[in-house]
Amino acid sequence: MSSRPVTDVSQALNGASPGLQITQNSGEPNAESFSYNIRGVGTLNTSSPLVLVDGMEQSISMVNPSDIANVSILKDAASCAIYGNRGANGVILITTKNGTDGKISVTYDGTVSYNEPFKIVHTISDYVQYMQLMNESANNLGNSDIFSQSSIDAWKAANADPNGIAASGYPNYIAYPNTDWWDEIYTKQWMQKHSVSINGKEKRTGYSMSFSFIDNPGLVKNTGYSRYMGRVNLYSDITDWLRIGTRTWGNVTDRDVSDSGKDFFQFD
């Protein structure tokens, strides 16, 4: 799974397991709204399966793909026999890496990509050019000008002096705006993901520690996020029948302020 350049475990699982259907409902970073179905919908209410990470209920998106050792998908009798009605819609079992015999192992996993919109159809945002083209189109059809030459000249003069004051009392760049909204909304950014893990076992004590950083600025301005994630799996065999340990994880996410779901953008 670590060989695939993904930022979310859901992206890595999509298409990797028979019967598991994963739908991404949004393209906004950190708000992809993944939904999961295991071999169809089994109830009229929620159809989301139970997700257990190292035996504890947890969001899949909060797991570093590089930390995963094994993923198991249970459904129907196999899931209900163990988890009862909580497993009626299936169970996704995720096991993270643990310390194994051998020398200490230090692993680095990094991804850097340049993201840009796949296709943007730029429209005319300059009013002078728009009025001239509309007049040309009307003349080609044998009609008179749609916009007067005085209006076109007024826009040209305002564009030449954007900080001047218009007759309305506003600056020319406000009274005579020329805004390319595609450029104002979309952006081209570098996305990066870095992960460092340490694994090993000495005598009776095994350990697996990881730290990762994700910076995904998004394609829409001010919709990205940065996330730091850490995980520590530590155990020690006190006797042949007694093992003590801890599985500790945490994350800190810093999101940008804009909420594209409410048609609101903050521009620099």
Tab-separated table of C-alpha atoms in Angstrom:
chain	number	residue	atom	x	y	z
A	1	MET	CA	0.000	0.000	0.000
A	2	SER	CA	2.908	2.359	0.682
A	3	SER	CA	3.981	2.060	-2.966
A	4	ARG	CA	0.870	3.933	-4.140
A	5	PRO	CA	1.081	7.758	-4.059
A	6	VAL	CA	-2.066	8.415	-2.020
A	7	THR	CA	-2.823	10.748	0.870
A	8	ASP	CA	-5.802	8.815	2.249
A	9	VAL	CA	-6.191	5.100	2.975
A	10	SER	CA	-9.601	5.130	1.284
A	11	GLN	CA	-7.921	5.973	-2.010
A	12	ALA	CA	-5.567	3.005	-1.581
A	13	LEU	CA	-8.412	0.595	-0.756
A	14	ASN	CA	-10.554	1.666	-3.695
A	15	GLY	CA	-10.520	-1.180	-6.219
A	16	ALA	CA	-8.114	-3.265	-4.133
A	17	SER	CA	-10.641	-5.548	-2.428
A	18	PRO	CA	-13.505	-7.466	-4.116
A	19	GLY	CA	-16.936	-6.382	-2.912
A	20	LEU	CA	-15.740	-3.141	-1.305
A	21	GLN	CA	-17.254	-0.106	-2.997
A	22	ILE	CA	-15.801	3.288	-2.074
A	23	THR	CA	-17.404	6.500	-3.282
A	24	GLN	CA	-15.791	9.916	-3.027
A	25	ASN	CA	-18.478	12.575	-2.761
A	26	SER	CA	-16.253	15.658	-2.801
A	27	GLY	CA	-12.888	16.726	-4.133
A	28	GLU	CA	-12.198	19.250	-1.383
A	29	PRO	CA	-9.044	18.338	0.564
A	30	ASN	CA	-9.773	16.838	3.994
A	31	ALA	CA	-13.501	16.841	3.190
A	32	GLU	CA	-13.695	14.107	0.561
A	33	SER	CA	-16.691	12.478	2.312
A	34	PHE	CA	-15.792	8.885	1.478
A	35	SER	CA	-18.638	6.379	1.792
A	36	TYR	CA	-18.182	2.609	2.003
A	37	ASN	CA	-20.373	-0.308	1.016
A	38	ILE	CA	-19.409	-3.954	1.382
A	39	ARG	CA	-21.288	-6.082	-1.147
A	40	GLY	CA	-24.248	-3.727	-1.378
A	41	VAL	CA	-26.520	-1.875	1.018
A	42	GLY	CA	-27.813	-4.058	3.825
A	43	THR	CA	-30.149	-1.690	5.687
A	44	LEU	CA	-32.526	1.207	5.115
A	45	ASN	CA	-30.580	3.283	7.618
A	46	THR	CA	-26.832	3.847	7.586
A	47	SER	CA	-24.947	1.384	5.415
A	48	SER	CA	-21.448	2.269	6.577
A	49	PRO	CA	-19.359	-0.656	7.823
A	50	LEU	CA	-17.648	-0.756	11.195
A	51	VAL	CA	-14.006	0.343	10.939
A	52	LEU	CA	-11.570	-0.984	13.538
A	53	VAL	CA	-7.920	0.013	13.651
A	54	ASP	CA	-5.912	-2.261	15.953
A	55	GLY	CA	-9.182	-3.253	17.615
A	56	MET	CA	-10.370	0.325	18.219
A	57	GLU	CA	-13.010	2.208	16.262
A	58	GLN	CA	-11.363	4.935	14.233
A	59	SER	CA	-11.725	6.924	11.031
A	60	ILE	CA	-9.887	5.474	8.051
A	61	SER	CA	-8.720	8.934	7.047
A	62	MET	CA	-6.800	9.262	10.308
A	63	VAL	CA	-4.493	6.341	9.463
A	64	ASN	CA	-1.183	6.857	7.705
A	65	PRO	CA	-1.090	4.506	4.674
A	66	SER	CA	2.569	3.722	5.450
A	67	ASP	CA	1.606	2.369	8.907
A	68	ILE	CA	-0.746	-0.337	7.633
A	69	ALA	CA	0.396	-3.950	7.823
A	70	ASN	CA	-2.847	-5.742	6.919
A	71	VAL	CA	-6.464	-4.993	5.907
A	72	SER	CA	-9.297	-7.533	6.257
A	73	ILE	CA	-12.865	-7.143	4.991
A	74	LEU	CA	-15.643	-9.070	6.780
A	75	LYS	CA	-19.299	-9.319	5.776
A	76	ASP	CA	-22.496	-11.173	6.736
A	77	ALA	CA	-21.992	-14.191	9.009
A	78	ALA	CA	-18.266	-13.623	9.425
A	79	SER	CA	-18.810	-10.104	10.762
A	80	CYS	CA	-22.038	-10.620	12.736
A	81	ALA	CA	-20.710	-13.690	14.533
A	82	ILE	CA	-17.966	-11.586	16.130
A	83	TYR	CA	-19.363	-8.066	16.320
A	84	GLY	CA	-23.122	-8.652	16.450
A	85	ASN	CA	-25.402	-5.993	15.008
A	86	ARG	CA	-22.491	-3.539	14.875
A	87	GLY	CA	-21.133	-5.636	12.039
A	88	ALA	CA	-24.395	-5.913	10.092
A	89	ASN	CA	-22.995	-3.752	7.288
A	90	GLY	CA	-19.595	-5.382	7.357
A	91	VAL	CA	-16.350	-4.724	9.162
A	92	ILE	CA	-13.072	-3.276	7.917
A	93	LEU	CA	-10.187	-4.477	10.087
A	94	ILE	CA	-6.940	-2.541	9.826
A	95	THR	CA	-3.792	-3.718	11.582
A	96	THR	CA	-0.838	-1.366	11.854
A	97	LYS	CA	2.790	-2.413	11.837
A	98	ASN	CA	4.428	-3.807	14.935
A	99	GLY	CA	8.030	-4.410	15.906
A	100	THR	CA	9.537	-7.522	14.332
A	101	ASP	CA	12.739	-9.448	14.884
A	102	GLY	CA	15.839	-8.103	13.229
A	103	LYS	CA	17.896	-4.957	13.181
A	104	ILE	CA	16.355	-1.565	13.601
A	105	SER	CA	14.743	-0.389	10.370
A	106	VAL	CA	14.326	3.254	9.400
A	107	THR	CA	12.042	3.901	6.417
A	108	TYR	CA	11.281	7.119	4.590
A	109	ASP	CA	8.332	7.475	2.218
A	110	GLY	CA	7.828	10.699	0.314
A	111	THR	CA	5.581	12.026	-2.421
A	112	VAL	CA	5.771	15.376	-4.183
A	113	SER	CA	3.374	16.303	-6.987
A	114	TYR	CA	2.393	19.398	-8.921
A	115	ASN	CA	-1.385	19.814	-9.055
A	116	GLU	CA	-3.334	21.910	-11.496
A	117	PRO	CA	-6.909	21.850	-12.853
A	118	PHE	CA	-7.341	19.279	-15.615
A	119	LYS	CA	-9.107	21.637	-17.958
A	120	ILE	CA	-10.266	25.208	-17.609
A	121	VAL	CA	-12.201	26.970	-20.356
A	122	HIS	CA	-11.178	30.597	-20.026
A	123	THR	CA	-13.900	33.066	-20.905
A	124	ILE	CA	-13.430	36.694	-21.881
A	125	SER	CA	-13.041	38.763	-18.737
A	126	ASP	CA	-11.962	42.025	-20.377
A	127	TYR	CA	-15.042	44.159	-20.991
A	128	VAL	CA	-13.446	46.164	-23.790
A	129	GLN	CA	-12.654	43.016	-25.749
A	130	TYR	CA	-16.112	41.624	-24.973
A	131	MET	CA	-17.904	44.732	-26.278
A	132	GLN	CA	-15.766	44.860	-29.403
A	133	LEU	CA	-16.432	41.199	-30.188
A	134	MET	CA	-20.170	41.590	-29.592
A	135	ASN	CA	-20.271	44.581	-31.940
A	136	GLU	CA	-18.295	42.645	-34.562
A	137	SER	CA	-20.710	39.715	-34.263
A	138	ALA	CA	-23.717	42.022	-34.640
A	139	ASN	CA	-22.161	43.741	-37.680
A	140	ASN	CA	-21.480	40.370	-39.326
A	141	LEU	CA	-25.183	39.623	-39.017
A	142	GLY	CA	-26.083	42.979	-40.571
A	143	ASN	CA	-27.143	44.564	-37.277
A	144	SER	CA	-26.023	47.787	-35.653
A	145	ASP	CA	-23.528	47.996	-32.785
A	146	ILE	CA	-24.721	46.710	-29.441
A	147	PHE	CA	-22.321	48.880	-27.405
A	148	SER	CA	-21.563	52.497	-28.205
A	149	GLN	CA	-18.039	53.652	-28.942
A	150	SER	CA	-18.253	56.059	-26.005
A	151	SER	CA	-18.807	53.148	-23.612
A	152	ILE	CA	-15.853	51.281	-25.077
A	153	ASP	CA	-13.655	54.382	-24.789
A	154	ALA	CA	-14.734	54.890	-21.160
A	155	TRP	CA	-13.684	51.329	-20.259
A	156	LYS	CA	-10.368	51.755	-22.104
A	157	ALA	CA	-9.617	54.938	-20.178
A	158	ALA	CA	-10.518	53.290	-16.874
A	159	ASN	CA	-8.272	50.306	-17.623
A	160	ALA	CA	-5.370	52.643	-18.387
A	161	ASP	CA	-5.796	54.359	-14.976
A	162	PRO	CA	-7.160	51.689	-12.554
A	163	ASN	CA	-6.499	53.818	-9.446
A	164	GLY	CA	-8.253	56.884	-10.824
A	165	ILE	CA	-11.606	57.990	-9.456
A	166	ALA	CA	-14.653	57.368	-11.635
A	167	ALA	CA	-17.694	59.649	-11.869
A	168	SER	CA	-19.451	57.450	-9.350
A	169	GLY	CA	-16.768	58.268	-6.775
A	170	TYR	CA	-15.284	54.767	-6.727
A	171	PRO	CA	-11.819	53.815	-8.004
A	172	ASN	CA	-11.780	52.714	-11.638
A	173	TYR	CA	-10.821	49.136	-10.753
A	174	ILE	CA	-14.115	48.897	-8.820
A	175	ALA	CA	-16.340	50.940	-11.106
A	176	TYR	CA	-14.957	49.234	-14.232
A	177	PRO	CA	-13.962	45.747	-13.050
A	178	ASN	CA	-12.210	43.188	-15.228
A	179	THR	CA	-11.916	39.992	-13.195
A	180	ASP	CA	-10.917	36.566	-14.482
A	181	TRP	CA	-12.796	34.450	-11.960
A	182	TRP	CA	-11.074	31.255	-13.072
A	183	ASP	CA	-7.732	32.739	-12.026
A	184	GLU	CA	-9.229	34.080	-8.800
A	185	ILE	CA	-10.723	30.718	-7.786
A	186	TYR	CA	-8.312	28.083	-9.082
A	187	THR	CA	-4.620	27.771	-8.393
A	188	LYS	CA	-1.638	25.572	-9.221
A	189	GLN	CA	0.161	24.207	-6.181
A	190	TRP	CA	2.698	21.655	-5.020
A	191	MET	CA	1.368	18.841	-2.860
A	192	GLN	CA	3.759	16.945	-0.611
A	193	LYS	CA	3.643	14.018	1.789
A	194	HIS	CA	6.517	12.794	3.936
A	195	SER	CA	6.606	9.867	6.341
A	196	VAL	CA	9.381	8.466	8.533
A	197	SER	CA	8.990	5.193	10.445
A	198	ILE	CA	11.230	3.222	12.814
A	199	ASN	CA	10.652	-0.486	13.407
A	200	GLY	CA	12.534	-3.115	15.325
A	201	LYS	CA	12.660	-5.591	18.177
A	202	GLU	CA	15.271	-6.247	20.819
A	203	LYS	CA	14.946	-9.318	23.006
A	204	ARG	CA	11.439	-9.081	24.451
A	205	THR	CA	10.565	-5.544	23.379
A	206	GLY	CA	9.218	-4.536	19.969
A	207	TYR	CA	8.472	-1.074	18.708
A	208	SER	CA	7.084	0.702	15.670
A	209	MET	CA	7.014	4.483	15.530
A	210	SER	CA	6.066	6.766	12.685
A	211	PHE	CA	5.636	10.445	11.963
A	212	SER	CA	4.102	11.897	8.812
A	213	PHE	CA	3.369	15.309	7.355
A	214	ILE	CA	0.892	16.108	4.581
A	215	ASP	CA	0.533	19.474	2.878
A	216	ASN	CA	-2.298	19.539	0.339
A	217	PRO	CA	-3.128	23.143	-0.642
A	218	GLY	CA	-5.944	22.118	-3.011
A	219	LEU	CA	-6.865	23.403	-6.452
A	220	VAL	CA	-9.326	25.990	-5.140
A	221	LYS	CA	-7.664	28.803	-3.232
A	222	ASN	CA	-7.831	28.611	0.548
A	223	THR	CA	-9.362	25.134	0.714
A	224	GLY	CA	-6.265	23.064	1.542
A	225	TYR	CA	-4.910	21.632	4.754
A	226	SER	CA	-1.738	20.573	6.545
A	227	ARG	CA	-1.677	17.543	8.827
A	228	TYR	CA	0.819	16.041	11.231
A	229	MET	CA	0.244	12.435	12.272
A	230	GLY	CA	2.141	10.268	14.733
A	231	ARG	CA	1.782	6.668	15.889
A	232	VAL	CA	3.649	4.609	18.499
A	233	ASN	CA	3.178	0.847	18.862
A	234	LEU	CA	5.225	-0.546	21.741
A	235	TYR	CA	5.056	-3.883	23.517
A	236	SER	CA	7.158	-5.980	25.856
A	237	ASP	CA	6.843	-9.682	26.687
A	238	ILE	CA	7.138	-9.807	30.467
A	239	THR	CA	6.740	-13.588	30.531
A	240	ASP	CA	5.835	-16.239	27.974
A	241	TRP	CA	2.161	-15.603	28.683
A	242	LEU	CA	2.086	-11.887	29.619
A	243	ARG	CA	2.569	-9.012	27.178
A	244	ILE	CA	2.079	-5.353	27.984
A	245	GLY	CA	2.221	-2.437	25.581
A	246	THR	CA	0.586	0.611	24.134
A	247	ARG	CA	-0.807	1.714	20.812
A	248	THR	CA	-0.899	5.484	20.775
A	249	TRP	CA	-1.735	7.759	17.869
A	250	GLY	CA	-2.635	11.377	17.286
A	251	ASN	CA	-2.911	14.054	14.643
A	252	VAL	CA	-3.069	17.813	14.267
A	253	THR	CA	-4.833	19.285	11.237
A	254	ASP	CA	-4.647	22.907	10.156
A	255	ARG	CA	-7.287	23.821	7.553
A	256	ASP	CA	-7.560	26.972	5.487
A	257	VAL	CA	-10.443	29.288	6.255
A	258	SER	CA	-12.590	29.181	3.139
A	259	ASP	CA	-15.636	26.943	2.868
A	260	SER	CA	-16.308	26.160	-0.788
A	261	GLY	CA	-19.481	24.305	0.176
A	262	LYS	CA	-21.064	27.677	1.029
A	263	ASP	CA	-19.903	29.391	-2.173
A	264	PHE	CA	-17.539	31.571	-0.179
A	265	PHE	CA	-13.927	32.284	-1.039
A	266	GLN	CA	-11.324	34.441	0.608
A	267	PHE	CA	-8.803	35.945	-1.774
A	268	ASP	CA	-5.388	37.337	-0.991
